[in-house]
Coordinates of C-alpha atoms in Angstrom, one line a residue:
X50 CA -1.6 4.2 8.7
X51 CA -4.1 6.2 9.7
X52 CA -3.1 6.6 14.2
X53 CA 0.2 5.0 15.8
X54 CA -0.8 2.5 18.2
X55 CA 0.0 3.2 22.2
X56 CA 0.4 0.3 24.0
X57 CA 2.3 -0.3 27.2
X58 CA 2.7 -4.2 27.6
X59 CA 6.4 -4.4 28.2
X60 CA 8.6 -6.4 26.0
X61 CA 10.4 -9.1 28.3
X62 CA 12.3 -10.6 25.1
X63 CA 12.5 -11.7 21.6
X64 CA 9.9 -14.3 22.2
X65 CA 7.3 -11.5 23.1
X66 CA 7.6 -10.1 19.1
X67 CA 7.3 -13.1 17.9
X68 CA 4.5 -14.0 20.0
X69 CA 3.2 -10.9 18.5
X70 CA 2.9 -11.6 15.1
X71 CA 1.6 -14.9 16.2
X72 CA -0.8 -13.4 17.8
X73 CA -2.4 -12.6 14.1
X74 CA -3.4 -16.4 13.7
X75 CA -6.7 -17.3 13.0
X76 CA -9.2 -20.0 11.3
X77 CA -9.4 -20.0 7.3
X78 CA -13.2 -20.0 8.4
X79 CA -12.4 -16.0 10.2
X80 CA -10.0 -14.8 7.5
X81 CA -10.8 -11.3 6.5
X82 CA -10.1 -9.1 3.4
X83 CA -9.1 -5.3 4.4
X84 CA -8.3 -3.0 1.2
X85 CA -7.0 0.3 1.4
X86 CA -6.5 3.1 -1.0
X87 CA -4.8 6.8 -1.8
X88 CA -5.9 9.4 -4.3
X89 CA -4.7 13.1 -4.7
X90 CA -6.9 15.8 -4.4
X91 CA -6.8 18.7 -7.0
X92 CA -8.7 22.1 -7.5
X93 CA -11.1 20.9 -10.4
X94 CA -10.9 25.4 -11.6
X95 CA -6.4 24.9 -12.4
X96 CA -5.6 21.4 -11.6
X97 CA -3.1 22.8 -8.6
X98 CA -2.8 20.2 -5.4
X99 CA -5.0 21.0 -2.3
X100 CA -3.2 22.6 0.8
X101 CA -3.9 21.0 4.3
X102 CA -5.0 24.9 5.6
X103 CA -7.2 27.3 4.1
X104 CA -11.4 27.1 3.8
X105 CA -10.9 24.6 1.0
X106 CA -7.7 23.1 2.2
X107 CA -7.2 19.4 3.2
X108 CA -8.1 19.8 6.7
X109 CA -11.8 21.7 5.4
X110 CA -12.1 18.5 3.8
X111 CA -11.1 16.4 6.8
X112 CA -13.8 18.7 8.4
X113 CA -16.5 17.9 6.0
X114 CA -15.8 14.2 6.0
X115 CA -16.2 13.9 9.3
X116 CA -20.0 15.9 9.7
X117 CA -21.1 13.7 6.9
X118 CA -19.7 10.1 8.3
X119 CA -19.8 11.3 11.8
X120 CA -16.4 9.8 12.5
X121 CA -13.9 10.5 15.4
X122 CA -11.5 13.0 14.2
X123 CA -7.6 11.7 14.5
X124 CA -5.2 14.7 16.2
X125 CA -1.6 15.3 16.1
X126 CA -0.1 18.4 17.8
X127 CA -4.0 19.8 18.0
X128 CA -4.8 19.6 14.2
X129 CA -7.0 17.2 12.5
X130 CA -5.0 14.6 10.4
X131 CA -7.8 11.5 9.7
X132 CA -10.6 10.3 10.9
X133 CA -11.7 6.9 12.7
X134 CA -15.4 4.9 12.4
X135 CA -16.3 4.2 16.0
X136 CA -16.9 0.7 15.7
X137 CA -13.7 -0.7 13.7
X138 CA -15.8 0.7 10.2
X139 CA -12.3 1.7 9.1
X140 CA -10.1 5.1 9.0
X141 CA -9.4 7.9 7.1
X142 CA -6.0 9.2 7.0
X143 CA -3.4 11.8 5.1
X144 CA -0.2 10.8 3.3
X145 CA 2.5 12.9 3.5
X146 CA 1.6 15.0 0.5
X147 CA -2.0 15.4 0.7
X148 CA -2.7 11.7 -0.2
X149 CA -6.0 10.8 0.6
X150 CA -6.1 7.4 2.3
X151 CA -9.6 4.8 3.2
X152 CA -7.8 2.5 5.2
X153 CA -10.7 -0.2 5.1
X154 CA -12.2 -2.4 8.1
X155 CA -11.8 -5.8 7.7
X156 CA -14.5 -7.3 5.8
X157 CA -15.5 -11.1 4.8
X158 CA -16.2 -10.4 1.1
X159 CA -14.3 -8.6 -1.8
X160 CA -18.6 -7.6 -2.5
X161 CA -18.5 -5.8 0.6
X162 CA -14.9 -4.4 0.5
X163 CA -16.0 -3.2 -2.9
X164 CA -19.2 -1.2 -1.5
X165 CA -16.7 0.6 1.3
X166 CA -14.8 1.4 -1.1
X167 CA -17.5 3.1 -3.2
X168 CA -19.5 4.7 -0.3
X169 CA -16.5 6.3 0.8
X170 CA -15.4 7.6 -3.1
X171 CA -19.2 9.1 -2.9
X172 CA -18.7 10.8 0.3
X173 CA -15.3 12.7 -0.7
X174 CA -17.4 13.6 -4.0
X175 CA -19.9 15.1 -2.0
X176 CA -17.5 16.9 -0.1
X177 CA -15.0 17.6 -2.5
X178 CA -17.3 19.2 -5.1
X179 CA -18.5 21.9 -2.3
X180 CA -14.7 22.7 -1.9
X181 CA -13.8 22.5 -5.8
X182 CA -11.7 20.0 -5.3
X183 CA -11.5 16.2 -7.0
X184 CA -10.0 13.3 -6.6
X185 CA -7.2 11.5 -9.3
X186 CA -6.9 7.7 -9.4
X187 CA -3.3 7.4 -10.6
X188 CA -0.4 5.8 -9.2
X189 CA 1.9 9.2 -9.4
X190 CA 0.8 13.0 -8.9
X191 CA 1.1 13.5 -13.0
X192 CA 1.9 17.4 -13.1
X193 CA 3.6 18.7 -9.9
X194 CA 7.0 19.0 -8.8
X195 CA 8.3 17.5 -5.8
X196 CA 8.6 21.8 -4.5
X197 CA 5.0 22.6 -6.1
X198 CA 3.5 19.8 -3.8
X199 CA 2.0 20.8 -0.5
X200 CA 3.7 19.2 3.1
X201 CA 1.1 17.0 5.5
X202 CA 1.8 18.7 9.4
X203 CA 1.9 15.0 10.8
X204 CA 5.2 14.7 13.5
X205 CA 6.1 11.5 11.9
X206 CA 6.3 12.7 8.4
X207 CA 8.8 15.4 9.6
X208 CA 10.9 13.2 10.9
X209 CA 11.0 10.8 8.0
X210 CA 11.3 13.6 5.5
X211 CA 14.2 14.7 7.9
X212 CA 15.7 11.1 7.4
X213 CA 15.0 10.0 4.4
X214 CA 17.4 11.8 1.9
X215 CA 20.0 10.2 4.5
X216 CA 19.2 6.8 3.1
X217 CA 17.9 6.8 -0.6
X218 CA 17.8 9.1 -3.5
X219 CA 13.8 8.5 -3.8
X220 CA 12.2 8.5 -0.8
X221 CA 10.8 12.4 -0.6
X222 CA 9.0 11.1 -4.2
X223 CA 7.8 8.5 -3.0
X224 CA 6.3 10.0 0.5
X225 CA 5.0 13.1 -1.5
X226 CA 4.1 12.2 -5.3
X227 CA 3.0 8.4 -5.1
X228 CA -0.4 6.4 -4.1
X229 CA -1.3 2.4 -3.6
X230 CA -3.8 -0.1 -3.8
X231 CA -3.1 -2.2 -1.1
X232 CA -4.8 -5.3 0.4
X233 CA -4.3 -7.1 4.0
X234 CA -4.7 -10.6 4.4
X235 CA -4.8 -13.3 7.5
X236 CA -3.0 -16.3 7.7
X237 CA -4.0 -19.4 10.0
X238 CA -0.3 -20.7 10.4
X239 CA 3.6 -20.3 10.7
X240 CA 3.3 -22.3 7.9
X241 CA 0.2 -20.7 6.1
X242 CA 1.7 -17.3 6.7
X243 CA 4.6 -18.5 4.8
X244 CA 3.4 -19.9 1.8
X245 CA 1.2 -16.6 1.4
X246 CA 4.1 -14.4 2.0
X247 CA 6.3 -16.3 -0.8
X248 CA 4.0 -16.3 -3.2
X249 CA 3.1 -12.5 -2.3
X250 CA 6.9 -11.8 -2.8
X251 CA 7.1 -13.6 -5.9
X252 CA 4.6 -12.7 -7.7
X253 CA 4.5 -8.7 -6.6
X254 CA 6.6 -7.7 -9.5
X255 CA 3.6 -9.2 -11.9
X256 CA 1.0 -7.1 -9.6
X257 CA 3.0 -4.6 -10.4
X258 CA 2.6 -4.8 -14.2
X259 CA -0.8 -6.0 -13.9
X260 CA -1.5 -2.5 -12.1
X261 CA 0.9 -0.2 -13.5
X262 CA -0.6 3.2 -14.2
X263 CA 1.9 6.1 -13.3
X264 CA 3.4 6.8 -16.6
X265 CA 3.5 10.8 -16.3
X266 CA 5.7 12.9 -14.0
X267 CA 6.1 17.1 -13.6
X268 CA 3.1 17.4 -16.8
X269 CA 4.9 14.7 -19.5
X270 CA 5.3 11.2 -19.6
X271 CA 8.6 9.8 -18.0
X272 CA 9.4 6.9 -20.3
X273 CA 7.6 4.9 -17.5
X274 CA 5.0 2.7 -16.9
X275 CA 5.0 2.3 -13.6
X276 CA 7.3 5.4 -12.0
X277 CA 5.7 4.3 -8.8
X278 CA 7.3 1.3 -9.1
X279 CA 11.0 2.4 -10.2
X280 CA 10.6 5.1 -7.1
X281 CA 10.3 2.5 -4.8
X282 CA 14.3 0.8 -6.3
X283 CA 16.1 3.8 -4.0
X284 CA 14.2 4.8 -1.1
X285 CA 15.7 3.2 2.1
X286 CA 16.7 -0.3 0.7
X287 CA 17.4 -1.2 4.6
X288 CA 13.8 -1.4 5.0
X289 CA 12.1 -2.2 1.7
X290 CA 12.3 -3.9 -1.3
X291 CA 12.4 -7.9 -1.7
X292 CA 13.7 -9.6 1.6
X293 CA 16.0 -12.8 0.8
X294 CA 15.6 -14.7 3.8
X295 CA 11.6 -14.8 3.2
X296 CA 12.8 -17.1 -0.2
X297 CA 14.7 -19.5 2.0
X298 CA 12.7 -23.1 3.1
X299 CA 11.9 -22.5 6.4
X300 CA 11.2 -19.1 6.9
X301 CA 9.0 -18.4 9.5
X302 CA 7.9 -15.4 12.5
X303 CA 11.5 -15.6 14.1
X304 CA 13.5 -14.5 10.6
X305 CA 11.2 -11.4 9.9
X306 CA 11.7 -10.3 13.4
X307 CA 15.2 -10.2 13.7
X308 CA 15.3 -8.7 9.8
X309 CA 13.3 -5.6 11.8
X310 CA 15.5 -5.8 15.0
X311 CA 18.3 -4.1 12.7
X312 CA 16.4 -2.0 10.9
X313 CA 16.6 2.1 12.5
X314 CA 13.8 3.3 13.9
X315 CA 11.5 6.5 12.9
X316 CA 10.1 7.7 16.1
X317 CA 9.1 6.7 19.6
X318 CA 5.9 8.3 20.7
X319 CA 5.2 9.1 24.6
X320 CA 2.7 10.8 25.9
X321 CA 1.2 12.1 22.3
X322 CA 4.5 13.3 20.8
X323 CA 6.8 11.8 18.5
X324 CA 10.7 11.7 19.6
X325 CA 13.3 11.2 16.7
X326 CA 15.2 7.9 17.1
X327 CA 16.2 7.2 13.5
X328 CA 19.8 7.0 15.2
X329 CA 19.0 3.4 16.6
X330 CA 17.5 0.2 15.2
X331 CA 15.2 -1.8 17.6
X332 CA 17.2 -4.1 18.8
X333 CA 19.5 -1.0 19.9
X334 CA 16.3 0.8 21.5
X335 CA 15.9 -2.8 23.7
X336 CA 19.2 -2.5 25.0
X337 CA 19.2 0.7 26.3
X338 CA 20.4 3.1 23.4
X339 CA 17.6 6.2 24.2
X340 CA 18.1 5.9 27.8
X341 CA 18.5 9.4 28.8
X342 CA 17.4 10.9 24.9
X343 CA 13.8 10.5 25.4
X344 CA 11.0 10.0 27.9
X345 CA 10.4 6.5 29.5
X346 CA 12.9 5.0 27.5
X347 CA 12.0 1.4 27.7
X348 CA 10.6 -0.3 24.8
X349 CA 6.9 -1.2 24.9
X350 CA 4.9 -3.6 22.2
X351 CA 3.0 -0.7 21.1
X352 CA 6.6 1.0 20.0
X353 CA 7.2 -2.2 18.6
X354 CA 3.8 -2.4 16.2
X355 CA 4.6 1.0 15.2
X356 CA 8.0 0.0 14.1
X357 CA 6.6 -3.0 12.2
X358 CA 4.2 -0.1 10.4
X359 CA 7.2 1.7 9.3
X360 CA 9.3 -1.3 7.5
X361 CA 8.6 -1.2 3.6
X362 CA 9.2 -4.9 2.4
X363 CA 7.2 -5.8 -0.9
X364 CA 5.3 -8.0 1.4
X365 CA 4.4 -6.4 5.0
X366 CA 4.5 -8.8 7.6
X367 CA 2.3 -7.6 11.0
X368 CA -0.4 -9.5 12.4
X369 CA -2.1 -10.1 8.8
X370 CA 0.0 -9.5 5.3
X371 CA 0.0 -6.4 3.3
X372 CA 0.2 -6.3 -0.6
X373 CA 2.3 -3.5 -1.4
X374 CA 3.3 -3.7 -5.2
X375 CA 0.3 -1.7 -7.0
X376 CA 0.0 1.5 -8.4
X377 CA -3.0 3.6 -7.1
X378 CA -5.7 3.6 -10.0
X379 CA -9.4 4.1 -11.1
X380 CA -12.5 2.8 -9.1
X381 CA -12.6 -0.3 -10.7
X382 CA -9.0 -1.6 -9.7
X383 CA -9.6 -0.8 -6.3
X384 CA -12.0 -4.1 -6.2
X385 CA -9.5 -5.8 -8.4
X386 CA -6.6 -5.5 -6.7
X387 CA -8.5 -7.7 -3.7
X388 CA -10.1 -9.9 -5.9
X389 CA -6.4 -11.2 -7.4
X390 CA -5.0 -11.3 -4.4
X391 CA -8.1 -13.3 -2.0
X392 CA -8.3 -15.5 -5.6
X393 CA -4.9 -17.0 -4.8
X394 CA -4.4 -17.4 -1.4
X395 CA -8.1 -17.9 0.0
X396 CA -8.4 -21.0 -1.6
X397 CA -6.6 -23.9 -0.6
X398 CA -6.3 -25.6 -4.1
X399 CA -5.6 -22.5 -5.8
X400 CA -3.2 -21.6 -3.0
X401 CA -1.0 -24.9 -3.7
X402 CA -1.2 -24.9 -7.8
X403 CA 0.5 -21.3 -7.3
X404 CA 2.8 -22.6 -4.4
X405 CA 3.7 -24.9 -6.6
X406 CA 4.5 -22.8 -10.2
X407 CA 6.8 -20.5 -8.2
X408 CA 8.6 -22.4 -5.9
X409 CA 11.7 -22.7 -7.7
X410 CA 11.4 -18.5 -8.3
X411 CA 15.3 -17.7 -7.2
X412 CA 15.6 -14.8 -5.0
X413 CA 17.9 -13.1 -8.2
X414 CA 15.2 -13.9 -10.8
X415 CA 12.2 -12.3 -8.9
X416 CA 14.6 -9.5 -8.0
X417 CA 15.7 -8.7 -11.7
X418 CA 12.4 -9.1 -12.9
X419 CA 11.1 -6.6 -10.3
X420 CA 13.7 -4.2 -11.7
X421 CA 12.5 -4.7 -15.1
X422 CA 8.6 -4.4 -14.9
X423 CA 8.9 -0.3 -14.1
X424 CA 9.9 -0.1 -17.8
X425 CA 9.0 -3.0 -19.8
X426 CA 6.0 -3.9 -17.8
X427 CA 4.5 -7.0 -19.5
X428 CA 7.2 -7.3 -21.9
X429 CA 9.9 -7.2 -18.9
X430 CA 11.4 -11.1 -19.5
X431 CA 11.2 -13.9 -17.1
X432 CA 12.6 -17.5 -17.7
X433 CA 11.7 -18.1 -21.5
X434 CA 8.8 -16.0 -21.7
X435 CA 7.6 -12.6 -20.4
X436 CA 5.6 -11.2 -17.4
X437 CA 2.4 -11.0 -19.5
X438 CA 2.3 -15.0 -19.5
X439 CA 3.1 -15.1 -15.9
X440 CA 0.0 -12.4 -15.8
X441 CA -1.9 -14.4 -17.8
X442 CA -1.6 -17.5 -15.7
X443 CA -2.4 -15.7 -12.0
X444 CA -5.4 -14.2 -13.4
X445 CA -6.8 -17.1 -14.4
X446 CA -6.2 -19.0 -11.6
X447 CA -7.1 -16.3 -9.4
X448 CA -10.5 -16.5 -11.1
X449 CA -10.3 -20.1 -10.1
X450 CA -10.3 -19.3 -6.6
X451 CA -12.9 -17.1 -6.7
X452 CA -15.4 -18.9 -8.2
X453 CA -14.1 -22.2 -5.7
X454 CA -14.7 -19.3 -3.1
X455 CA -18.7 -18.8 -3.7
X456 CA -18.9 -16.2 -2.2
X457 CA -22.8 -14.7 -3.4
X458 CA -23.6 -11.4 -3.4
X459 CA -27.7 -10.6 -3.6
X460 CA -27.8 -11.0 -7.0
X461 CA -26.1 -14.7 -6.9
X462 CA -22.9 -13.7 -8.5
X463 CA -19.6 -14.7 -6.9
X464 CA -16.5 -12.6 -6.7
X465 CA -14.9 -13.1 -9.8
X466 CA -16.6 -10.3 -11.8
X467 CA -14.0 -8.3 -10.2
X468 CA -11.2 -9.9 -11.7
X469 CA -12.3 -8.2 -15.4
X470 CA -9.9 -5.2 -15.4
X471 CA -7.5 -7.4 -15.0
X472 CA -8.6 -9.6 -17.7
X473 CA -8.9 -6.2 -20.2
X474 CA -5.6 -5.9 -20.0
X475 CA -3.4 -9.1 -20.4
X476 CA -6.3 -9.5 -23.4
X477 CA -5.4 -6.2 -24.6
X478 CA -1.4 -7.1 -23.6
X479 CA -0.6 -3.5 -22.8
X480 CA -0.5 -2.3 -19.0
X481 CA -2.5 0.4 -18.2
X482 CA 0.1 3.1 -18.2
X483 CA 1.1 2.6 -21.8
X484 CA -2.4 3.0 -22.8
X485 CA -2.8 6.1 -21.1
X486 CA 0.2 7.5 -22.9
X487 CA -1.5 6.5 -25.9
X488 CA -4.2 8.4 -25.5
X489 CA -2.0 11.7 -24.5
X490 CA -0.3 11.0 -27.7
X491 CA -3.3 10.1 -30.1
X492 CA -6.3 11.9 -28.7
X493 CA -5.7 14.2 -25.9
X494 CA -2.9 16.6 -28.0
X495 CA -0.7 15.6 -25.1
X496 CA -2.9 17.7 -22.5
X497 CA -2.4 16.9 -19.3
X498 CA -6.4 18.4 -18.4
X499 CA -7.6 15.9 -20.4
X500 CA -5.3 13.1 -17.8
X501 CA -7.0 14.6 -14.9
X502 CA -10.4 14.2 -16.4
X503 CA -9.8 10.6 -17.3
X504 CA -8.5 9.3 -14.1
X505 CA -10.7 11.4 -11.2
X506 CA -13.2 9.5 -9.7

């Protein structure tokens, strides 16, 4: 997230948060696509990870970035952390580890989410190369330790990295040595946002196969294919994972609030600075418990929309949904990862034929095979056959979708084009990260050089 929200409406009740998320509705005919992605940055002359200070540190970069797009530079504490467009064109923003984030503006085509995407991989080229630095599309930093990689100075990371060895054994790797594919996606309903969210908790597990590519860790493979994935089964499992109640019948707004009520906060930011309240949960915070620990102590919705941006489900619920289960990964699956998605809830008939094949998906069987897929990937079992058939079948109906979509781009092609990385690799019925340990093994002489060079943009 690239800047915590401030806004001072005051929070009268329950009904205000869920009015909130409500809020988010919107006609199928105004439903936008908004993908955003991370990539590491490396010194091309040793491979080492790039620094936030220095002249060709993270914040030279930041720099760069922002006389070439002529953004509005994003400050905490007087130091440039992101960068925002000035008329909602998206936002640029740093992970706790140097992760370089494009947090994309919402757009109306996976064609045009797929130029963004590209303009802004050729503007951190530009910059990048004057600096020496590149850029790895990989869902896990492949060659440095947790102690070799460099420390983001954003107040909010502090206080999580304070917090979260409290609360997991995983969640400094997964702050510090991880990257995503992500997509956000509108919902018209209670209803509609509920169907979308089932399916998106259902079937994240098989995205996560379908886009598994971090299969190396401190310069060797780690037995892996997705050790993205398998980081994210012990980082604070009070706020992320699979959330039970979303699998019951008439889940709706009301559940997912109270689920966050509970959950401890990170921070509450007043007047620019981030106060430590990762001793209370919200519903705490509403009844009084910082009175007299930090400023203006009474809860406001932007507090509240900042909390919702620090919950970690499989499937984000704010004002729009948020894919979460991908691994970060070359150009190509960063139009991909859209494409699947918009393929099978955009379109009503696809949206019901997949309603439909995982509706009886027990809470226990999604969460099993979600422990599974970090290892096995495709061959990770499910009912009587294996993820790769389950991949098999949400391709091609996401493809379905697409084409029902027709949405034209100038040369009369619709959006399913995007779709074929996806269809390389349940063909091929390997994931991603077992075919780049292949190569390691076969015809890179297990180099890791030769990993950087096949996975930078």
């Amino acid at each position: 997230m690239a800047r915590d929200t401030t806004d001072l409406t005051p929070i009268a009740s329950i009904e205000d948060l869920v009015g909130h998320i409500r809020g988010g509705e919107k006609p199928a005919s105004e439903f936008r696509i908004g993908t955003e992605h991370e990539k590491f940055g490396f010194y091309t002359a040793d491979l080492s990870p790039v620094p936030y200070e220095g002249e060709r540190g993270i914040r030279a970069l930041l720099e760069g970035m922002r006389e070439l797009n002529g953004w509005d530079p994003i400050t905490d504490d007087g130091r440039i952390i992101g960068l925002a467009g000035h008329s909602g064109e998206g936002a640029i923003s740093l992970e706790p580890g140097g992760q370089f984030e494009l947090s994309g503006a919402p757009l109306e085509t996976i064609h045009a989410t797929c130029r963004e995407s590209n303009a802004h991989l050729a503007q951190v080229r530009a910059v990048g190369e004057k600096l020496g630095i590149g850029f790895l599309g990989i869902g896990s930093s492949p060659s440095w330790t947790l102690a070799e990689t460099p420390k983001m100075p954003k107040s909010r990371y502090d206080i999580m990295r304070g917090y979260m060895p409290k609360v997991g054994t995983r969640g400094l790797d997964m702050m510090h040595r991880t990257t995503t594919i992500q997509v956000n996606l509108d919902f018209s309903s209670e209803a509609d946002m509920r169907r979308k969210m089932q399916v998106g908790m259902r079937l994240q597990p098989v995205a996560s196969a379908l886009f598994a590519h971090s299969p190396f860790t401190d310069g060797r493979p780690n037995g892996l294919v997705s050790w993205r994935s398998e980081v994210w089964t012990d980082v604070d499992n009070q706020r992320s994972g699979l959330l039970p109640f979303v699998f019951e019948e008439e889940f709706g707004y009301r559940d997912y609030v109270e689920w966050a009520l509970d959950v401890p906060m990170y921070f509450v930011m007043r007047d620019g600075r981030y106060h430590d309240a990762t001793t209370v949960t919200f519903r705490q915070f509403m009844d009084g418990a910082l009175v007299g620990k930090v400023p203006d102590a009474v809860p406001n919705m932007g507090d509240w929309t900042n909390h919702l941006s620090t919950v970690f489900p499989d499937v984000r619920l704010k004002r729009f949904l948020e894919m979460r289960g991908a691994d970060g990964g070359p150009w190509r699956r960063i139009c991909a990862l859209p494409a699947y998605w918009v393929g099978l809830l955009y379109d009503a008939a696809t949206l019901d034929a997949v309603a439909a094949m995982t509706a009886d998906w027990s809470f226990a069987e999604v969460d099993a095979m979600r422990s599974a897929v970090p290892r096995l990937g495709f061959r990770a079992p499910f009912r009587d056959g294996t993820v790769l058939d389950i991949a098999r079948q949400t391709v091609k109906l996401a493809r379905q979708g697409l084409i029902a979509r027709n949405r034209l781009n100038e040369d009369g092609n619709d959006e399913s084009f995007f779709l074929a990385p996806l269809e390389e690799v349940v063909a091929r019925g390997t994931t991603s990260g077992e075919e780049l340990v292949r190569l390691y093994e076969e015809q890179w002489d297990r180099q890791m050089a030769a990993v950087f060079r096949h996975v930078t943009y």
